[in-house]
Amino acid sequence: MRDPKHPRHFTDEFKRQIVGLHDAGKPRREIMEEYDLGKSALERWIKSINATGSPRAAGNRTPEQDRVIELEREDKRPRMEVDVPKQAALIFARK
């Protein structure tokens, strides 16, 4: 049974096999019940694999999208570097 506190991890090959069952005509409801899968996971796998052949989000992004994500990460780094000394200054100022 599904447990949100302990998520399961599936291999890319398993995801492709499940999508293959769907593409072969097996109803989604039967796939979800037989393999104890959630609707959103199955929908996401079907959409990504049929669109690009890859079940991973990183495999489905364009180079421009990857660049935007990297720039957002770089933008957060300086803020964190400034926030830590500010927090430390507040802690040490109380003593």
Short mmCIF file of N, CA, C and O in Angstrom, two decimals:
data_model
loop_
_atom_site.label_atom_id
_atom_site.label_comp_id
_atom_site.label_asym_id
_atom_site.label_seq_id
_atom_site.Cartn_x
_atom_site.Cartn_y
_atom_site.Cartn_z
N MET A 1 0.83 -1.19 0.00
CA MET A 1 0.00 0.00 0.00
C MET A 1 0.88 1.25 0.00
O MET A 1 1.97 1.25 0.53
N ARG A 2 0.35 2.29 -0.57
CA ARG A 2 1.10 3.55 -0.64
C ARG A 2 1.18 4.20 0.74
O ARG A 2 0.23 4.17 1.50
N ASP A 3 2.33 4.77 1.04
CA ASP A 3 2.54 5.44 2.32
C ASP A 3 3.30 6.73 2.04
O ASP A 3 4.45 6.69 1.61
N PRO A 4 2.68 7.90 2.27
CA PRO A 4 3.36 9.16 1.95
C PRO A 4 4.64 9.38 2.75
O PRO A 4 5.53 10.10 2.31
N LYS A 5 4.77 8.76 3.91
CA LYS A 5 5.99 8.94 4.71
C LYS A 5 7.15 8.12 4.16
O LYS A 5 8.30 8.41 4.46
N HIS A 6 6.84 7.08 3.41
CA HIS A 6 7.88 6.21 2.84
C HIS A 6 7.61 6.01 1.35
O HIS A 6 7.09 4.97 0.95
N PRO A 7 7.96 7.01 0.54
CA PRO A 7 7.67 6.90 -0.88
C PRO A 7 8.49 5.78 -1.54
O PRO A 7 9.61 5.49 -1.13
N ARG A 8 7.87 5.16 -2.53
CA ARG A 8 8.55 4.11 -3.27
C ARG A 8 9.29 4.73 -4.44
O ARG A 8 8.94 5.79 -4.93
N HIS A 9 10.33 4.03 -4.88
CA HIS A 9 11.11 4.49 -6.02
C HIS A 9 11.07 3.42 -7.08
O HIS A 9 11.23 2.23 -6.78
N PHE A 10 10.85 3.83 -8.32
CA PHE A 10 10.73 2.90 -9.43
C PHE A 10 11.84 3.17 -10.43
O PHE A 10 12.24 4.31 -10.64
N THR A 11 12.30 2.10 -11.07
CA THR A 11 13.33 2.25 -12.09
C THR A 11 12.71 2.80 -13.37
O THR A 11 11.49 2.68 -13.59
N ASP A 12 13.55 3.38 -14.20
CA ASP A 12 13.07 3.90 -15.48
C ASP A 12 12.50 2.77 -16.34
O ASP A 12 11.52 2.95 -17.06
N GLU A 13 13.13 1.60 -16.28
CA GLU A 13 12.66 0.45 -17.06
C GLU A 13 11.25 0.04 -16.64
O GLU A 13 10.40 -0.25 -17.48
N PHE A 14 10.99 0.02 -15.32
CA PHE A 14 9.65 -0.31 -14.83
C PHE A 14 8.62 0.69 -15.34
O PHE A 14 7.54 0.32 -15.80
N LYS A 15 8.99 1.97 -15.30
CA LYS A 15 8.07 3.02 -15.76
C LYS A 15 7.76 2.83 -17.24
O LYS A 15 6.60 2.97 -17.66
N ARG A 16 8.78 2.50 -18.02
CA ARG A 16 8.56 2.28 -19.46
C ARG A 16 7.65 1.06 -19.69
O ARG A 16 6.82 1.07 -20.60
N GLN A 17 7.82 0.02 -18.88
CA GLN A 17 6.98 -1.16 -19.03
C GLN A 17 5.51 -0.83 -18.71
O GLN A 17 4.60 -1.28 -19.40
N ILE A 18 5.30 -0.05 -17.66
CA ILE A 18 3.94 0.35 -17.30
C ILE A 18 3.31 1.18 -18.41
O ILE A 18 2.16 0.96 -18.79
N VAL A 19 4.06 2.11 -18.97
CA VAL A 19 3.54 2.93 -20.07
C VAL A 19 3.29 2.04 -21.29
O VAL A 19 2.32 2.24 -22.02
N GLY A 20 4.14 1.04 -21.49
CA GLY A 20 3.93 0.10 -22.58
C GLY A 20 2.61 -0.66 -22.43
O GLY A 20 1.91 -0.89 -23.42
N LEU A 21 2.28 -1.05 -21.20
CA LEU A 21 0.99 -1.71 -20.96
C LEU A 21 -0.16 -0.78 -21.34
O LEU A 21 -1.12 -1.20 -21.97
N HIS A 22 -0.03 0.47 -20.94
CA HIS A 22 -1.08 1.45 -21.25
C HIS A 22 -1.20 1.64 -22.76
O HIS A 22 -2.29 1.65 -23.32
N ASP A 23 -0.05 1.79 -23.43
CA ASP A 23 -0.07 2.00 -24.88
C ASP A 23 -0.61 0.78 -25.62
O ASP A 23 -1.14 0.91 -26.71
N ALA A 24 -0.46 -0.40 -25.01
CA ALA A 24 -0.97 -1.63 -25.63
C ALA A 24 -2.48 -1.78 -25.45
O ALA A 24 -3.08 -2.69 -26.01
N GLY A 25 -3.08 -0.92 -24.63
CA GLY A 25 -4.53 -0.93 -24.49
C GLY A 25 -5.06 -1.34 -23.13
O GLY A 25 -6.27 -1.40 -22.94
N LYS A 26 -4.18 -1.62 -22.19
CA LYS A 26 -4.66 -1.99 -20.86
C LYS A 26 -5.23 -0.74 -20.18
O LYS A 26 -4.59 0.31 -20.15
N PRO A 27 -6.43 -0.83 -19.59
CA PRO A 27 -7.04 0.35 -18.95
C PRO A 27 -6.21 0.86 -17.77
O PRO A 27 -5.60 0.09 -17.03
N ARG A 28 -6.21 2.15 -17.62
CA ARG A 28 -5.45 2.79 -16.53
C ARG A 28 -5.88 2.27 -15.17
O ARG A 28 -5.05 2.04 -14.29
N ARG A 29 -7.16 2.10 -14.98
CA ARG A 29 -7.68 1.64 -13.69
C ARG A 29 -7.08 0.28 -13.32
O ARG A 29 -6.67 0.06 -12.19
N GLU A 30 -7.01 -0.63 -14.29
CA GLU A 30 -6.44 -1.96 -14.03
C GLU A 30 -4.96 -1.87 -13.70
O GLU A 30 -4.48 -2.57 -12.81
N ILE A 31 -4.23 -1.01 -14.41
CA ILE A 31 -2.80 -0.84 -14.14
C ILE A 31 -2.60 -0.30 -12.73
O ILE A 31 -1.77 -0.78 -11.97
N MET A 32 -3.40 0.71 -12.36
CA MET A 32 -3.26 1.32 -11.04
C MET A 32 -3.56 0.31 -9.94
O MET A 32 -2.86 0.26 -8.93
N GLU A 33 -4.58 -0.50 -10.11
CA GLU A 33 -4.95 -1.48 -9.09
C GLU A 33 -3.93 -2.62 -9.01
O GLU A 33 -3.53 -3.03 -7.92
N GLU A 34 -3.50 -3.12 -10.16
CA GLU A 34 -2.59 -4.26 -10.19
C GLU A 34 -1.22 -3.92 -9.61
O GLU A 34 -0.62 -4.72 -8.89
N TYR A 35 -0.71 -2.73 -9.90
CA TYR A 35 0.63 -2.34 -9.45
C TYR A 35 0.60 -1.37 -8.28
O TYR A 35 1.66 -0.88 -7.87
N ASP A 36 -0.58 -1.07 -7.75
CA ASP A 36 -0.74 -0.16 -6.61
C ASP A 36 -0.08 1.18 -6.89
O ASP A 36 0.78 1.65 -6.13
N LEU A 37 -0.46 1.78 -8.00
CA LEU A 37 0.09 3.07 -8.41
C LEU A 37 -0.95 4.16 -8.24
O LEU A 37 -2.15 3.90 -8.34
N GLY A 38 -0.48 5.36 -8.00
CA GLY A 38 -1.37 6.51 -7.92
C GLY A 38 -1.68 7.04 -9.30
O GLY A 38 -0.92 6.86 -10.25
N LYS A 39 -2.81 7.70 -9.40
CA LYS A 39 -3.25 8.23 -10.69
C LYS A 39 -2.28 9.28 -11.22
O LYS A 39 -1.93 9.27 -12.40
N SER A 40 -1.82 10.16 -10.34
CA SER A 40 -0.95 11.24 -10.81
C SER A 40 0.40 10.70 -11.29
O SER A 40 0.96 11.20 -12.27
N ALA A 41 0.94 9.70 -10.61
CA ALA A 41 2.21 9.11 -11.03
C ALA A 41 2.07 8.48 -12.41
O ALA A 41 2.90 8.69 -13.30
N LEU A 42 1.01 7.70 -12.58
CA LEU A 42 0.79 7.05 -13.87
C LEU A 42 0.61 8.08 -14.98
O LEU A 42 1.21 7.96 -16.05
N GLU A 43 -0.18 9.10 -14.72
CA GLU A 43 -0.39 10.16 -15.72
C GLU A 43 0.92 10.85 -16.09
O GLU A 43 1.19 11.12 -17.25
N ARG A 44 1.73 11.13 -15.08
CA ARG A 44 3.01 11.81 -15.30
C ARG A 44 3.94 10.94 -16.14
O ARG A 44 4.59 11.42 -17.07
N TRP A 45 4.00 9.65 -15.83
CA TRP A 45 4.86 8.73 -16.59
C TRP A 45 4.40 8.64 -18.05
O TRP A 45 5.22 8.71 -18.96
N ILE A 46 3.11 8.50 -18.25
CA ILE A 46 2.58 8.37 -19.61
C ILE A 46 2.89 9.63 -20.40
O ILE A 46 3.37 9.56 -21.54
N LYS A 47 2.65 10.78 -19.80
CA LYS A 47 2.87 12.05 -20.50
C LYS A 47 4.35 12.24 -20.85
O LYS A 47 4.69 12.55 -21.99
N SER A 48 5.24 12.03 -19.89
CA SER A 48 6.65 12.31 -20.15
C SER A 48 7.28 11.29 -21.09
O SER A 48 8.05 11.65 -21.97
N ILE A 49 6.94 10.02 -20.93
CA ILE A 49 7.56 9.00 -21.79
C ILE A 49 7.03 9.10 -23.22
O ILE A 49 7.80 8.98 -24.17
N ASN A 50 5.74 9.32 -23.38
CA ASN A 50 5.20 9.45 -24.74
C ASN A 50 5.67 10.73 -25.42
O ASN A 50 5.80 10.76 -26.63
N ALA A 51 5.95 11.77 -24.65
CA ALA A 51 6.38 13.03 -25.25
C ALA A 51 7.85 13.01 -25.64
O ALA A 51 8.22 13.47 -26.73
N THR A 52 8.71 12.47 -24.75
CA THR A 52 10.15 12.56 -25.01
C THR A 52 10.89 11.24 -24.93
O THR A 52 12.06 11.18 -25.29
N GLY A 53 10.26 10.22 -24.40
CA GLY A 53 10.93 8.93 -24.25
C GLY A 53 11.67 8.80 -22.94
O GLY A 53 12.25 7.77 -22.65
N SER A 54 11.64 9.83 -22.12
CA SER A 54 12.34 9.82 -20.85
C SER A 54 11.37 10.04 -19.70
O SER A 54 10.58 10.99 -19.74
N PRO A 55 11.43 9.20 -18.65
CA PRO A 55 10.53 9.42 -17.51
C PRO A 55 11.04 10.46 -16.52
O PRO A 55 10.34 10.86 -15.60
N ARG A 56 12.24 10.93 -16.69
CA ARG A 56 12.82 11.89 -15.75
C ARG A 56 12.56 13.32 -16.20
O ARG A 56 12.64 13.64 -17.38
N ALA A 57 12.31 14.18 -15.22
CA ALA A 57 12.04 15.59 -15.53
C ALA A 57 13.24 16.23 -16.20
O ALA A 57 13.10 17.02 -17.13
N ALA A 58 14.45 15.91 -15.72
CA ALA A 58 15.64 16.51 -16.29
C ALA A 58 15.82 16.11 -17.75
O ALA A 58 16.34 16.87 -18.56
N GLY A 59 15.38 14.92 -18.11
CA GLY A 59 15.49 14.47 -19.49
C GLY A 59 14.48 15.12 -20.40
O GLY A 59 14.60 15.06 -21.62
N ASN A 60 13.47 15.74 -19.83
CA ASN A 60 12.40 16.35 -20.61
C ASN A 60 12.56 17.85 -20.78
O ASN A 60 11.75 18.48 -21.44
N ARG A 61 13.57 18.44 -20.15
CA ARG A 61 13.74 19.89 -20.22
C ARG A 61 14.59 20.29 -21.42
O ARG A 61 15.50 19.57 -21.82
N THR A 62 14.32 21.47 -21.91
CA THR A 62 15.14 22.03 -22.99
C THR A 62 16.38 22.65 -22.37
O THR A 62 16.41 22.94 -21.16
N PRO A 63 17.42 22.90 -23.16
CA PRO A 63 18.61 23.56 -22.61
C PRO A 63 18.30 24.93 -22.00
O PRO A 63 18.90 25.32 -21.01
N GLU A 64 17.33 25.64 -22.57
CA GLU A 64 16.95 26.94 -22.03
C GLU A 64 16.33 26.79 -20.64
O GLU A 64 16.62 27.59 -19.73
N GLN A 65 15.49 25.76 -20.46
CA GLN A 65 14.89 25.53 -19.15
C GLN A 65 15.95 25.14 -18.13
O GLN A 65 15.89 25.58 -16.98
N ASP A 66 16.93 24.33 -18.54
CA ASP A 66 18.03 23.97 -17.64
C ASP A 66 18.81 25.21 -17.21
O ASP A 66 19.20 25.35 -16.06
N ARG A 67 19.04 26.12 -18.15
CA ARG A 67 19.78 27.34 -17.85
C ARG A 67 19.01 28.22 -16.86
O ARG A 67 19.60 28.79 -15.94
N VAL A 68 17.71 28.32 -17.02
CA VAL A 68 16.88 29.12 -16.09
C VAL A 68 16.97 28.53 -14.68
O VAL A 68 17.13 29.26 -13.70
N ILE A 69 16.89 27.22 -14.57
CA ILE A 69 16.98 26.57 -13.26
C ILE A 69 18.34 26.82 -12.63
O ILE A 69 18.43 27.14 -11.44
N GLU A 70 19.39 26.73 -13.41
CA GLU A 70 20.74 26.97 -12.89
C GLU A 70 20.89 28.42 -12.44
O GLU A 70 21.48 28.70 -11.39
N LEU A 71 20.36 29.37 -13.20
CA LEU A 71 20.44 30.78 -12.81
C LEU A 71 19.65 31.04 -11.52
O LEU A 71 20.09 31.84 -10.68
N GLU A 72 18.51 30.38 -11.36
CA GLU A 72 17.75 30.54 -10.12
C GLU A 72 18.54 30.01 -8.92
O GLU A 72 18.53 30.61 -7.85
N ARG A 73 19.24 28.90 -9.11
CA ARG A 73 20.08 28.36 -8.02
C ARG A 73 21.20 29.32 -7.68
O ARG A 73 21.50 29.55 -6.51
N GLU A 74 21.84 29.87 -8.71
CA GLU A 74 22.93 30.81 -8.48
C GLU A 74 22.42 32.07 -7.78
O GLU A 74 23.13 32.66 -6.96
N ASP A 75 21.21 32.49 -8.10
CA ASP A 75 20.63 33.67 -7.49
C ASP A 75 20.38 33.47 -6.00
O ASP A 75 20.50 34.40 -5.21
N LYS A 76 20.06 32.26 -5.58
CA LYS A 76 19.77 31.98 -4.18
C LYS A 76 21.04 31.90 -3.34
O LYS A 76 21.02 32.20 -2.15
N ARG A 77 22.16 31.49 -3.93
CA ARG A 77 23.40 31.31 -3.17
C ARG A 77 23.87 32.59 -2.48
O ARG A 77 24.14 32.55 -1.29
N PRO A 78 23.97 33.72 -3.17
CA PRO A 78 24.45 34.92 -2.47
C PRO A 78 23.54 35.34 -1.31
O PRO A 78 24.02 35.79 -0.29
N ARG A 79 22.24 35.18 -1.48
CA ARG A 79 21.33 35.54 -0.40
C ARG A 79 21.58 34.69 0.83
O ARG A 79 21.57 35.19 1.94
N MET A 80 21.82 33.42 0.63
CA MET A 80 22.10 32.54 1.76
C MET A 80 23.42 32.93 2.42
O MET A 80 23.53 32.92 3.64
N GLU A 81 24.41 33.30 1.63
CA GLU A 81 25.71 33.68 2.17
C GLU A 81 25.60 34.95 3.00
O GLU A 81 26.34 35.14 3.96
N VAL A 82 24.68 35.84 2.68
CA VAL A 82 24.48 37.08 3.43
C VAL A 82 23.61 36.82 4.66
O VAL A 82 23.84 37.38 5.73
N ASP A 83 22.62 35.97 4.53
CA ASP A 83 21.69 35.70 5.62
C ASP A 83 22.37 35.03 6.82
O ASP A 83 22.04 35.32 7.96
N VAL A 84 23.29 34.14 6.57
CA VAL A 84 23.94 33.41 7.67
C VAL A 84 24.71 34.36 8.58
O VAL A 84 24.53 34.34 9.80
N PRO A 85 25.56 35.25 8.06
CA PRO A 85 26.24 36.19 8.96
C PRO A 85 25.28 37.13 9.69
O PRO A 85 25.50 37.48 10.85
N LYS A 86 24.19 37.52 9.05
CA LYS A 86 23.20 38.37 9.72
C LYS A 86 22.59 37.65 10.91
O LYS A 86 22.44 38.24 11.99
N GLN A 87 22.23 36.39 10.71
CA GLN A 87 21.65 35.60 11.80
C GLN A 87 22.66 35.42 12.93
O GLN A 87 22.32 35.55 14.12
N ALA A 88 23.90 35.15 12.57
CA ALA A 88 24.93 34.98 13.59
C ALA A 88 25.17 36.28 14.35
O ALA A 88 25.34 36.26 15.58
N ALA A 89 25.14 37.41 13.67
CA ALA A 89 25.33 38.70 14.33
C ALA A 89 24.21 38.95 15.33
O ALA A 89 24.46 39.45 16.45
N LEU A 90 22.99 38.58 14.99
CA LEU A 90 21.89 38.76 15.92
C LEU A 90 22.04 37.87 17.17
O LEU A 90 21.76 38.30 18.28
N ILE A 91 22.50 36.68 16.97
CA ILE A 91 22.68 35.75 18.10
C ILE A 91 23.79 36.23 19.02
O ILE A 91 23.64 36.27 20.24
N PHE A 92 24.91 36.64 18.43
CA PHE A 92 26.05 37.07 19.25
C PHE A 92 25.81 38.44 19.88
O PHE A 92 26.40 38.74 20.91
N ALA A 93 24.97 39.26 19.29
CA ALA A 93 24.70 40.58 19.84
C ALA A 93 23.91 40.48 21.15
O ALA A 93 24.01 41.35 22.00
N ARG A 94 23.13 39.42 21.31
CA ARG A 94 22.35 39.24 22.53
C ARG A 94 23.23 38.90 23.74
O ARG A 94 22.85 39.12 24.86
N LYS A 95 24.35 38.31 23.51
CA LYS A 95 25.20 37.83 24.62
C LYS A 95 26.03 38.90 25.21
O LYS A 95 26.26 39.94 25.01
#
